[in-house]
Amino acid sequence: MTMLARKPAATAPATLSAPASFAALPRVSRLRPILAQVIPPLLVVVALAALWQFAASGPNATLPPPTKVWADARELITDPFFDNGGLDKGLFWHLLASLQRVALGFALAAVAGIFLGLLVGTSDFAMRGLDPIFQVLRTVPPLAWLPLALAAFREAQPSAIFVIFITSIWPIIINTAVGVRNVPQDYRNVAAVIRLRGPAFFWKIVLPAAAPYIFTGLKIGIGLSWLAIIAAEMLIGGVGIGFFIWDAWNSSNLSDIIVALTYVGLVGFALDRIVALAGRVATRGTSAS
Amino acid sequence: MDRFLDISQLSVAFPKAPVPVLREIDLQIARGEYVAVIGHSGCGKSTLLNVIAGLLPATAGGVVLEGREIEGPGPDRAVVFQNHSLLPWLTCYENVKLAVDQTLSKTMSRAERHDWVLENLALVRMTHAKDKRPSEISGGMKQRIGIARALSMKPKVLLLDEPFGALDALTRAHLQDQVMEIHASRGTTVVMITHDVDEAVLLSDRIVMLTNGPNARIGEILEVDLPRPRDRLALAADPRFVAARTAVLEFLHARHANPALAAA
């Protein structure tokens, strides 16, 4: 215990005292950093809303101003959970349907993408054989796959999921492969000295070292999925936020479209943050340092 | 002389390079000996260490440890890397534990391995930080964990690749003293690469001085005839210490001045 006490005595109190004194600060000082984060975006939103109100208030305005959106779509904004049967549902149900498709398509893409990425990253043969094909296929726009998917599956639901899958898999494959190829030589040397080989080397060195790259791929992938699902749903119809927007356009409910777009943006942002958070937890804050 | 670690007629050439990095290195190291290899940057000191470690192949000649020729890396020649090379996703304890589990699982039970990890962390006085990750501790602490990890493999030879090069002077002195203590208590054979003359004289039994590369050879080997335990303060004025230091400086700066500096 003497050894324990000797060295940390100098460092430990310093690190401990920081949060303690932080908590002792008056409440106003603690709120200040939070307010500094919240106030600027709030001001910008208010300013943009005012600008929009002004721009859309003229007699020749083609788009509704915020006040009109509120008046038209009040029910849609305040009650996202109503369900009158058919397609007449609250936005929550449309978003839920879209999210379910994304969840399934993205999960399949994550599993297949990480597997293929690991393969391409570890095997030169797989790399030479598969990489040119990946590089060509990844440039195909998501919606271009839809007719082919509809022809193959003959149903809307699996076709939409396939579009999600094929859209989000490329960044996952490519980032995983790069992560595997970039395992630092230092770590390989350590593994060589302790004779860590085969599957153990893979699980204990390659996978953790590549994890930050894999999560970068997943983060890009989830963003692309959300972009693709909206477009795909516009074409396939049924319950889903994409078709909701298309339906609103067909019935000239511009206010509904604006509300839906806001929700789409917020959900996309949330998805991005959730994957980023999962990445931080999984790489335990040690990412590519 | 006891040929515990025997480097004979060792040459190392990299593919496509016209001249080998190291040429015909002959060096015998006794069990328990502390040998420093010193030379200017680019003379191939680290190459020599990597060949002993088995991380680089020899082009000609070879290295024999306890009568067995070295083929590839292994835990009997544990390396402390210059940049610590700790795995950032593991805690300090887990970094050492990984090496212990990997190298000693046949001879030690689970509980024994756990105790052995803690014993090695205690040896470098890092018990307090065992559950921290490398990003949360200082450079000197990381290097101590690196030393604990290397020692925990029960190596026959401990290879130190400029282990204190990236540290500030005070931390470096502290770690040098710790390495001296460990060398005394565990009796491990040590080969240390360094470019620090004081460090080489203070720590070593012999100093191997390499000529400038490429085509580097052993220019001279200096016996450091100083009693152990050594104390840096007492030695600073010791004429034998000063003489050894002068001899190394003279080799490095008068007879084999850095070619890069000479050209500039």
Coordinates of C-alpha atoms in Angstrom, one line a residue:
Chain A
M1 CA 0.0 0.0 0.0
T2 CA 2.9 2.3 0.6
M3 CA 3.8 2.0 -3.0
L4 CA 0.2 2.8 -4.0
A5 CA 0.1 5.9 -1.9
R6 CA 3.4 7.3 -2.9
K7 CA 3.0 8.3 -6.5
P8 CA -0.7 9.1 -6.9
A9 CA -0.7 11.4 -3.9
A10 CA 0.5 14.2 -6.1
T11 CA -1.9 13.6 -9.0
A12 CA -5.1 12.2 -7.5
P13 CA -6.3 15.1 -5.4
A14 CA -5.8 17.5 -8.3
T15 CA -8.2 15.5 -10.5
L16 CA -10.6 14.9 -7.7
S17 CA -10.8 18.5 -6.6
A18 CA -11.8 19.7 -10.1
P19 CA -15.4 18.3 -10.2
A20 CA -15.8 19.0 -6.5
S21 CA -15.1 22.7 -6.9
F22 CA -17.2 22.7 -10.1
A23 CA -20.2 21.5 -8.1
A24 CA -19.6 24.1 -5.5
L25 CA -19.9 27.0 -8.0
P26 CA -23.1 29.0 -7.8
R27 CA -26.0 27.8 -10.0
V28 CA -25.6 30.7 -12.5
S29 CA -22.1 29.8 -13.4
R30 CA -23.1 26.2 -14.0
L31 CA -25.9 27.2 -16.3
R32 CA -23.7 29.5 -18.3
P33 CA -22.0 26.9 -20.5
I34 CA -25.3 25.3 -21.2
L35 CA -26.9 28.6 -22.2
A36 CA -23.9 29.3 -24.4
Q37 CA -24.7 26.2 -26.3
V38 CA -28.4 26.7 -26.6
I39 CA -28.8 30.4 -27.2
P40 CA -27.0 30.8 -30.6
P41 CA -29.0 28.1 -32.5
L42 CA -32.2 29.3 -30.9
L43 CA -31.5 32.9 -32.1
V44 CA -30.7 31.6 -35.6
V45 CA -33.9 29.6 -35.8
V46 CA -36.0 32.6 -34.7
A47 CA -34.2 34.8 -37.2
L48 CA -34.7 32.3 -40.0
A49 CA -38.4 31.9 -39.1
A50 CA -38.8 35.7 -39.2
L51 CA -37.1 35.9 -42.6
W52 CA -39.3 33.1 -43.9
Q53 CA -42.4 34.7 -42.6
F54 CA -41.4 38.0 -44.3
A55 CA -40.5 36.3 -47.6
A56 CA -43.6 34.1 -47.8
S57 CA -46.1 36.8 -46.8
G58 CA -46.3 38.6 -50.2
P59 CA -49.4 38.2 -52.4
N60 CA -47.4 36.2 -55.0
A61 CA -45.7 33.8 -52.5
T62 CA -45.8 30.2 -53.6
L63 CA -44.9 28.7 -50.2
P64 CA -46.8 29.1 -46.9
P65 CA -45.3 31.2 -44.1
P66 CA -44.7 29.7 -40.6
T67 CA -48.0 31.1 -39.3
K68 CA -49.9 29.4 -42.1
V69 CA -48.1 26.1 -41.5
W70 CA -49.1 26.3 -37.9
A71 CA -52.7 27.0 -38.7
D72 CA -52.9 24.3 -41.4
A73 CA -51.0 21.5 -39.8
R74 CA -51.6 22.1 -36.2
E75 CA -53.2 18.7 -35.7
L76 CA -50.3 17.1 -37.4
I77 CA -47.7 18.9 -35.3
T78 CA -49.4 18.5 -31.9
D79 CA -50.7 14.9 -32.3
P80 CA -48.3 12.6 -34.1
F81 CA -50.1 9.5 -32.7
F82 CA -53.6 9.6 -34.3
D83 CA -54.7 6.7 -36.4
N84 CA -57.8 7.0 -38.6
G85 CA -57.1 3.9 -40.5
G86 CA -55.6 3.5 -44.0
L87 CA -53.0 6.1 -44.7
D88 CA -54.6 8.7 -42.5
K89 CA -52.2 8.4 -39.6
G90 CA -50.1 10.6 -37.4
L91 CA -46.5 11.3 -38.4
F92 CA -45.2 9.0 -35.7
W93 CA -46.7 6.0 -37.5
H94 CA -45.3 7.1 -40.9
L95 CA -41.9 7.6 -39.3
L96 CA -42.1 4.3 -37.5
A97 CA -42.8 2.5 -40.8
S98 CA -39.8 4.2 -42.5
L99 CA -37.6 3.5 -39.5
Q100 CA -38.5 -0.2 -39.5
R101 CA -37.5 -0.5 -43.1
V102 CA -34.3 1.3 -42.4
A103 CA -33.6 -0.8 -39.3
L104 CA -33.9 -4.0 -41.3
G105 CA -32.1 -2.9 -44.4
F106 CA -29.3 -1.2 -42.4
A107 CA -28.9 -4.2 -40.0
L108 CA -28.5 -6.5 -43.0
A109 CA -26.0 -4.1 -44.6
A110 CA -24.0 -3.8 -41.4
V111 CA -23.6 -7.5 -41.0
A112 CA -22.8 -8.2 -44.6
G113 CA -20.8 -5.0 -45.0
I114 CA -18.5 -5.7 -42.0
F115 CA -18.1 -9.3 -43.1
L116 CA -17.1 -8.3 -46.6
G117 CA -15.0 -5.4 -45.4
L118 CA -13.0 -7.8 -43.1
L119 CA -12.6 -10.2 -46.0
V120 CA -11.4 -7.5 -48.4
G121 CA -9.2 -6.0 -45.7
T122 CA -7.4 -9.3 -44.8
S123 CA -7.2 -11.1 -48.1
D124 CA -5.3 -9.6 -51.1
F125 CA -7.1 -12.0 -53.4
A126 CA -10.5 -10.9 -52.2
M127 CA -9.3 -7.3 -52.4
R128 CA -8.2 -7.6 -56.0
G129 CA -11.2 -9.5 -57.0
L130 CA -13.9 -7.6 -55.2
D131 CA -12.7 -4.0 -54.9
P132 CA -13.2 -3.0 -58.6
I133 CA -16.7 -4.4 -58.5
F134 CA -17.5 -2.5 -55.3
Q135 CA -16.1 0.7 -56.8
V136 CA -18.4 0.5 -59.8
L137 CA -21.5 -0.6 -57.9
R138 CA -21.2 2.0 -55.2
T139 CA -21.7 4.8 -57.7
V140 CA -25.1 3.5 -58.8
P141 CA -27.7 5.9 -57.4
P142 CA -30.0 4.2 -54.8
L143 CA -33.2 4.6 -56.8
A144 CA -31.7 3.0 -59.9
W145 CA -31.8 -0.3 -58.0
L146 CA -35.5 0.0 -57.3
P147 CA -37.0 -1.2 -60.6
L148 CA -34.6 -4.2 -60.6
A149 CA -35.6 -4.9 -56.9
L150 CA -39.3 -4.7 -57.7
A151 CA -38.8 -7.0 -60.6
A152 CA -36.9 -9.5 -58.5
F153 CA -39.0 -9.4 -55.3
R154 CA -42.4 -8.5 -56.9
E155 CA -43.4 -6.7 -53.7
A156 CA -42.8 -3.2 -52.4
Q157 CA -41.7 -3.9 -48.9
P158 CA -38.6 -6.2 -49.6
S159 CA -37.7 -3.9 -52.5
A160 CA -37.5 -0.9 -50.3
I161 CA -35.4 -2.8 -47.8
F162 CA -33.1 -4.0 -50.5
V163 CA -32.6 -0.3 -51.7
I164 CA -31.6 0.6 -48.1
F165 CA -29.3 -2.4 -48.0
I166 CA -27.6 -1.7 -51.3
T167 CA -27.2 2.0 -50.5
S168 CA -25.7 1.7 -47.1
I169 CA -23.4 -1.3 -47.6
W170 CA -20.7 0.4 -49.6
P171 CA -19.3 2.8 -47.1
I172 CA -19.5 0.1 -44.4
I173 CA -17.4 -2.3 -46.6
I174 CA -14.9 0.3 -47.7
N175 CA -14.3 1.8 -44.2
T176 CA -14.0 -1.6 -42.6
A177 CA -11.5 -2.8 -45.2
V178 CA -9.5 0.4 -44.7
G179 CA -9.6 0.0 -41.0
V180 CA -8.3 -3.6 -41.2
R181 CA -5.5 -2.6 -43.6
N182 CA -4.5 0.3 -41.4
V183 CA -3.9 -1.7 -38.2
P184 CA -0.7 0.0 -37.0
Q185 CA 2.5 -1.9 -37.5
D186 CA 3.2 -1.3 -33.7
Y187 CA 0.2 -3.4 -32.8
R188 CA 1.2 -6.1 -35.3
N189 CA 4.7 -6.1 -33.7
V190 CA 3.2 -6.5 -30.2
A191 CA 1.1 -9.4 -31.5
A192 CA 4.1 -11.0 -33.1
V193 CA 6.2 -10.8 -30.0
I194 CA 3.5 -12.5 -27.8
R195 CA 2.7 -14.9 -30.7
L196 CA -0.9 -13.9 -31.1
R197 CA -2.0 -15.4 -34.4
G198 CA -5.0 -16.5 -36.4
P199 CA -8.5 -16.0 -34.9
A200 CA -7.0 -14.6 -31.6
F201 CA -5.0 -12.0 -33.5
F202 CA -8.1 -11.1 -35.4
W203 CA -10.4 -10.7 -32.4
K204 CA -7.9 -9.1 -30.0
I205 CA -6.0 -6.8 -32.4
V206 CA -7.6 -6.4 -35.8
L207 CA -11.2 -5.9 -34.8
P208 CA -10.6 -3.4 -32.0
A209 CA -8.1 -1.5 -34.0
A210 CA -10.5 -1.3 -37.0
A211 CA -13.6 -0.5 -34.8
P212 CA -13.3 3.3 -35.2
Y213 CA -13.2 2.9 -39.0
I214 CA -16.1 0.5 -38.9
F215 CA -18.2 2.9 -37.0
T216 CA -17.4 5.7 -39.4
G217 CA -18.7 3.4 -42.2
L218 CA -21.9 2.7 -40.2
K219 CA -22.4 6.4 -39.5
I220 CA -22.2 7.3 -43.2
G221 CA -24.3 4.2 -44.0
I222 CA -27.2 5.2 -41.7
G223 CA -27.2 8.7 -43.2
L224 CA -27.4 7.3 -46.7
S225 CA -30.2 4.8 -45.7
W226 CA -32.3 7.6 -44.4
L227 CA -31.8 9.6 -47.7
A228 CA -32.7 6.6 -49.8
I229 CA -35.8 5.5 -47.8
I230 CA -37.6 8.8 -48.4
A231 CA -37.0 8.6 -52.1
A232 CA -37.9 4.9 -52.3
E233 CA -41.1 5.3 -50.4
M234 CA -42.3 8.1 -52.7
L235 CA -42.2 5.5 -55.5
I236 CA -43.5 2.4 -53.7
G237 CA -46.4 4.0 -51.7
G238 CA -48.0 2.7 -48.5
V239 CA -47.4 3.9 -45.0
G240 CA -44.1 5.7 -44.6
I241 CA -42.8 9.3 -44.4
G242 CA -41.6 9.4 -48.0
F243 CA -45.1 8.5 -49.4
F244 CA -46.7 10.9 -46.9
I245 CA -44.7 13.7 -48.4
W246 CA -45.6 12.6 -52.0
D247 CA -49.2 12.2 -51.0
A248 CA -49.3 15.7 -49.4
W249 CA -47.8 17.2 -52.6
N250 CA -50.5 15.5 -54.7
S251 CA -53.2 17.0 -52.5
S252 CA -51.3 20.4 -52.3
N253 CA -50.9 20.3 -48.6
L254 CA -47.6 22.3 -48.6
S255 CA -47.8 22.9 -44.9
D256 CA -47.9 19.1 -44.2
I257 CA -44.8 18.7 -46.4
I258 CA -42.9 21.3 -44.3
V259 CA -43.9 19.6 -41.1
A260 CA -42.8 16.2 -42.5
L261 CA -39.5 17.6 -43.7
T262 CA -38.8 19.0 -40.2
Y263 CA -39.4 15.5 -38.7
V264 CA -37.3 13.8 -41.4
G265 CA -34.4 16.1 -40.6
L266 CA -34.7 15.6 -36.8
V267 CA -35.0 11.8 -37.2
G268 CA -32.0 11.7 -39.5
F269 CA -30.0 13.8 -37.0
A270 CA -31.0 11.5 -34.2
L271 CA -30.0 8.4 -36.2
D272 CA -26.6 9.9 -36.9
R273 CA -26.1 10.7 -33.2
I274 CA -27.2 7.3 -32.1
V275 CA -24.7 5.5 -34.3
A276 CA -22.0 8.0 -33.2
L277 CA -22.8 7.3 -29.6
A278 CA -22.8 3.5 -30.1
G279 CA -19.4 4.0 -31.7
R280 CA -18.1 6.0 -28.8
V281 CA -19.3 3.3 -26.3
A282 CA -18.0 0.4 -28.4
T283 CA -14.5 2.0 -29.0
R284 CA -14.5 3.1 -25.3
G285 CA -13.3 6.6 -26.1
T286 CA -10.0 5.2 -27.4
S287 CA -10.8 5.7 -31.1
A288 CA -8.0 6.3 -33.6
S289 CA -5.7 8.2 -31.3
Chain B
M1 CA 33.1 -15.8 -22.8
D2 CA 29.5 -17.0 -22.1
R3 CA 27.6 -17.0 -25.4
F4 CA 24.1 -16.6 -24.1
L5 CA 23.1 -14.3 -26.9
D6 CA 25.4 -14.8 -29.9
I7 CA 25.2 -12.5 -32.9
S8 CA 27.5 -13.7 -35.6
Q9 CA 28.4 -12.4 -39.0
L10 CA 25.1 -10.6 -39.1
S11 CA 24.3 -8.5 -42.2
V12 CA 21.0 -6.9 -42.9
A13 CA 20.0 -5.5 -46.3
F14 CA 16.7 -4.1 -47.3
P15 CA 15.3 -5.1 -50.7
K16 CA 16.3 -2.7 -53.5
A17 CA 19.0 -1.0 -51.4
P18 CA 22.4 -1.3 -52.9
V19 CA 24.3 -1.2 -49.6
P20 CA 23.4 -3.3 -46.6
V21 CA 22.3 -1.4 -43.5
L22 CA 24.4 -3.5 -41.1
R23 CA 27.5 -5.5 -42.2
E24 CA 29.1 -8.4 -40.4
I25 CA 28.1 -7.6 -36.9
D26 CA 29.7 -10.0 -34.3
L27 CA 28.6 -9.6 -30.7
Q28 CA 28.4 -12.0 -27.8
I29 CA 26.3 -11.1 -24.8
A30 CA 26.5 -12.9 -21.4
R31 CA 23.6 -13.9 -19.3
G32 CA 22.5 -11.0 -17.0
E33 CA 24.6 -8.5 -18.9
Y34 CA 23.3 -5.0 -19.7
V35 CA 24.5 -3.9 -23.2
A36 CA 23.8 -0.6 -24.8
V37 CA 24.0 0.0 -28.6
I38 CA 24.7 3.5 -29.5
G39 CA 25.2 5.3 -32.8
H40 CA 24.0 8.3 -34.8
S41 CA 20.5 8.3 -36.3
G42 CA 20.1 6.1 -39.3
C43 CA 23.1 3.9 -38.4
G44 CA 20.9 0.8 -38.0
K45 CA 20.7 0.5 -34.2
S46 CA 16.9 -0.2 -34.4
T47 CA 17.4 -2.6 -37.3
L48 CA 19.9 -4.6 -35.1
L49 CA 17.3 -4.7 -32.3
N50 CA 14.5 -5.8 -34.7
V51 CA 16.6 -8.6 -36.0
I52 CA 17.3 -9.9 -32.5
A53 CA 13.6 -9.5 -31.8
G54 CA 12.9 -11.5 -34.9
L55 CA 10.7 -8.8 -36.4
L56 CA 13.2 -8.4 -39.3
P57 CA 15.0 -11.2 -41.1
A58 CA 18.8 -11.3 -41.3
T59 CA 20.2 -11.3 -44.8
A60 CA 23.4 -13.2 -43.8
G61 CA 24.6 -14.5 -40.5
G62 CA 22.3 -15.0 -37.6
V63 CA 21.4 -14.7 -34.0
V64 CA 21.5 -17.6 -31.5
L65 CA 19.9 -17.4 -28.1
E66 CA 20.9 -20.1 -25.6
G67 CA 22.0 -22.4 -28.4
R68 CA 18.9 -21.9 -30.5
E69 CA 18.8 -19.9 -33.7
I70 CA 16.2 -17.2 -33.8
E71 CA 13.5 -17.5 -36.3
G72 CA 10.8 -15.0 -35.9
P73 CA 9.6 -13.0 -32.9
G74 CA 8.8 -14.6 -29.6
P75 CA 8.2 -13.8 -25.9
D76 CA 11.7 -15.0 -24.9
R77 CA 12.9 -11.7 -26.5
A78 CA 10.4 -9.2 -25.2
V79 CA 10.6 -5.7 -26.7
V80 CA 9.9 -2.4 -25.1
F81 CA 9.0 -0.2 -28.1
Q82 CA 10.1 3.4 -28.4
N83 CA 6.5 4.6 -28.7
H84 CA 5.2 2.2 -26.0
S85 CA 2.8 0.4 -28.4
L86 CA 0.2 -0.2 -25.8
L87 CA -3.2 -1.2 -27.1
P88 CA -5.4 1.8 -26.5
W89 CA -8.6 -0.1 -26.1
L90 CA -7.3 -2.1 -23.2
T91 CA -6.6 -0.9 -19.7
C92 CA -3.0 -1.1 -18.3
Y93 CA -3.9 -4.3 -16.5
E94 CA -5.4 -5.8 -19.6
N95 CA -2.4 -4.8 -21.7
V96 CA -0.1 -6.8 -19.4
K97 CA -2.7 -9.5 -18.9
L98 CA -3.0 -10.1 -22.7
A99 CA 0.8 -10.8 -22.9
V100 CA 0.7 -13.0 -19.8
D101 CA -2.3 -15.0 -20.9
Q102 CA -0.8 -15.4 -24.3
T103 CA 2.7 -16.5 -23.2
L104 CA 2.3 -18.2 -19.8
S105 CA -1.1 -19.9 -19.9
K106 CA 0.6 -23.3 -20.1
T107 CA 2.7 -22.9 -17.0
M108 CA 0.5 -20.8 -14.7
S109 CA -3.1 -21.1 -13.5
R110 CA -5.6 -18.3 -14.0
A111 CA -5.2 -17.0 -10.4
E112 CA -1.4 -17.2 -10.7
R113 CA -1.5 -15.2 -13.9
H114 CA -3.6 -12.5 -12.3
D115 CA -1.2 -12.2 -9.4
W116 CA 1.8 -12.2 -11.8
V117 CA 0.3 -9.3 -13.7
L118 CA -0.2 -7.3 -10.5
E119 CA 3.3 -8.2 -9.4
N120 CA 4.8 -6.7 -12.6
L121 CA 2.6 -3.6 -12.4
A122 CA 3.8 -3.2 -8.8
L123 CA 7.4 -3.6 -10.0
V124 CA 7.1 -0.5 -12.2
R125 CA 5.0 1.2 -9.5
M126 CA 1.9 1.4 -11.7
T127 CA -0.6 -0.5 -9.5
H128 CA -2.5 2.7 -8.9
A129 CA -3.3 3.1 -12.7
K130 CA -4.0 -0.5 -13.5
D131 CA -7.6 0.2 -14.6
K132 CA -6.8 3.3 -16.6
R133 CA -6.5 3.3 -20.4
P134 CA -3.2 4.4 -22.0
S135 CA -4.8 7.7 -23.2
E136 CA -5.4 8.6 -19.5
I137 CA -1.8 8.3 -18.3
S138 CA 1.4 10.2 -19.1
G139 CA 4.1 9.2 -21.5
G140 CA 6.4 8.0 -18.7
M141 CA 3.7 5.9 -17.2
K142 CA 2.9 4.3 -20.6
Q143 CA 6.5 3.4 -21.0
R144 CA 6.5 1.8 -17.5
I145 CA 3.5 -0.3 -18.5
G146 CA 5.4 -1.2 -21.7
I147 CA 8.3 -2.4 -19.4
A148 CA 5.9 -4.3 -17.2
R149 CA 4.3 -6.0 -20.2
A150 CA 7.7 -7.0 -21.5
L151 CA 9.0 -8.3 -18.1
S152 CA 5.7 -10.2 -17.5
M153 CA 6.6 -12.5 -20.4
K154 CA 9.6 -13.8 -18.4
P155 CA 11.9 -13.0 -21.3
K156 CA 15.4 -14.4 -21.6
V157 CA 16.4 -11.1 -23.1
L158 CA 14.8 -7.7 -22.6
L159 CA 15.1 -5.5 -25.7
L160 CA 14.7 -1.8 -25.2
D161 CA 14.4 0.3 -28.3
E162 CA 15.2 3.9 -27.2
P163 CA 12.7 3.4 -24.4
F164 CA 13.1 6.8 -22.9
G165 CA 13.8 8.8 -26.0
A166 CA 10.4 10.5 -26.1
L167 CA 10.4 11.5 -22.4
D168 CA 11.5 14.6 -20.6
A169 CA 14.8 14.6 -18.7
L170 CA 13.4 14.2 -15.2
T171 CA 11.0 11.4 -16.1
R172 CA 13.8 9.7 -18.1
A173 CA 16.2 9.8 -15.1
H174 CA 13.4 8.3 -12.9
L175 CA 12.8 5.5 -15.3
Q176 CA 16.5 4.8 -15.8
D177 CA 16.8 4.3 -12.0
Q178 CA 13.8 2.0 -12.1
V179 CA 15.3 -0.1 -15.0
M180 CA 18.5 -0.4 -13.0
E181 CA 16.6 -1.6 -10.0
I182 CA 14.7 -4.1 -12.1
H183 CA 17.9 -5.3 -13.8
A184 CA 19.4 -5.9 -10.4
S185 CA 16.4 -7.6 -8.9
R186 CA 15.4 -9.8 -11.8
G187 CA 18.8 -10.3 -13.4
T188 CA 17.4 -10.0 -16.9
T189 CA 19.8 -9.8 -19.8
V190 CA 19.1 -6.4 -21.5
V191 CA 20.0 -5.0 -24.9
M192 CA 19.2 -1.3 -25.1
I193 CA 19.3 0.9 -28.1
T194 CA 20.0 4.5 -27.2
H195 CA 21.4 7.8 -28.6
D196 CA 22.0 9.2 -25.1
V197 CA 25.6 8.9 -24.0
D198 CA 24.9 9.4 -20.3
E199 CA 22.2 6.9 -20.3
A200 CA 24.4 4.3 -22.0
V201 CA 27.3 4.8 -19.5
L202 CA 25.0 4.9 -16.5
L203 CA 23.1 1.7 -17.3
S204 CA 25.4 -0.5 -19.2
D205 CA 28.1 -3.1 -18.5
R206 CA 29.2 -2.7 -22.1
I207 CA 28.6 -0.1 -24.8
V208 CA 28.5 -1.2 -28.4
M209 CA 29.3 1.8 -30.7
L210 CA 28.2 1.5 -34.3
T211 CA 29.8 3.3 -37.2
N212 CA 27.7 5.4 -39.5
G213 CA 25.3 3.6 -41.8
P214 CA 24.6 2.4 -44.3
N215 CA 27.1 -0.5 -44.1
A216 CA 27.4 0.1 -40.4
R217 CA 29.8 -2.1 -38.3
I218 CA 30.7 -2.3 -34.7
G219 CA 33.3 0.5 -34.4
E220 CA 34.3 -0.2 -30.8
I221 CA 33.0 -1.9 -27.6
L222 CA 33.6 -0.1 -24.3
E223 CA 33.5 -1.9 -21.0
V224 CA 31.9 0.3 -18.4
D225 CA 33.8 -0.7 -15.2
L226 CA 31.6 0.9 -12.6
P227 CA 30.4 -0.9 -9.5
R228 CA 26.7 -1.6 -9.0
P229 CA 24.4 -0.4 -7.7
R230 CA 25.1 2.9 -9.4
D231 CA 24.1 6.2 -8.2
R232 CA 23.8 9.0 -10.8
L233 CA 24.7 11.7 -8.4
A234 CA 27.8 10.0 -7.0
L235 CA 28.9 9.0 -10.5
A236 CA 28.7 12.5 -12.0
A237 CA 32.1 13.3 -10.5
D238 CA 33.6 9.8 -10.7
P239 CA 36.6 9.9 -13.0
R240 CA 35.8 6.4 -14.4
F241 CA 32.3 7.6 -15.3
V242 CA 33.7 10.7 -16.9
A243 CA 36.4 8.7 -18.8
A244 CA 33.8 6.3 -20.2
R245 CA 31.6 9.2 -21.2
T246 CA 34.4 11.0 -22.9
A247 CA 35.4 7.8 -24.8
V248 CA 31.9 7.4 -26.2
L249 CA 31.6 11.1 -27.0
E250 CA 35.0 11.0 -28.7
F251 CA 33.9 8.0 -30.8
L252 CA 30.6 9.6 -31.8
H253 CA 31.7 13.2 -32.5
A254 CA 35.4 13.1 -33.4
R255 CA 36.0 9.8 -35.2
H256 CA 32.5 9.0 -36.5
A257 CA 30.8 12.4 -36.7
N258 CA 27.2 12.4 -37.9
P259 CA 27.4 12.5 -41.7
A260 CA 24.2 14.5 -42.0
L261 CA 25.6 17.2 -39.7
A262 CA 29.0 17.1 -41.4
A263 CA 27.4 17.8 -44.8
A264 CA 25.3 20.6 -43.5

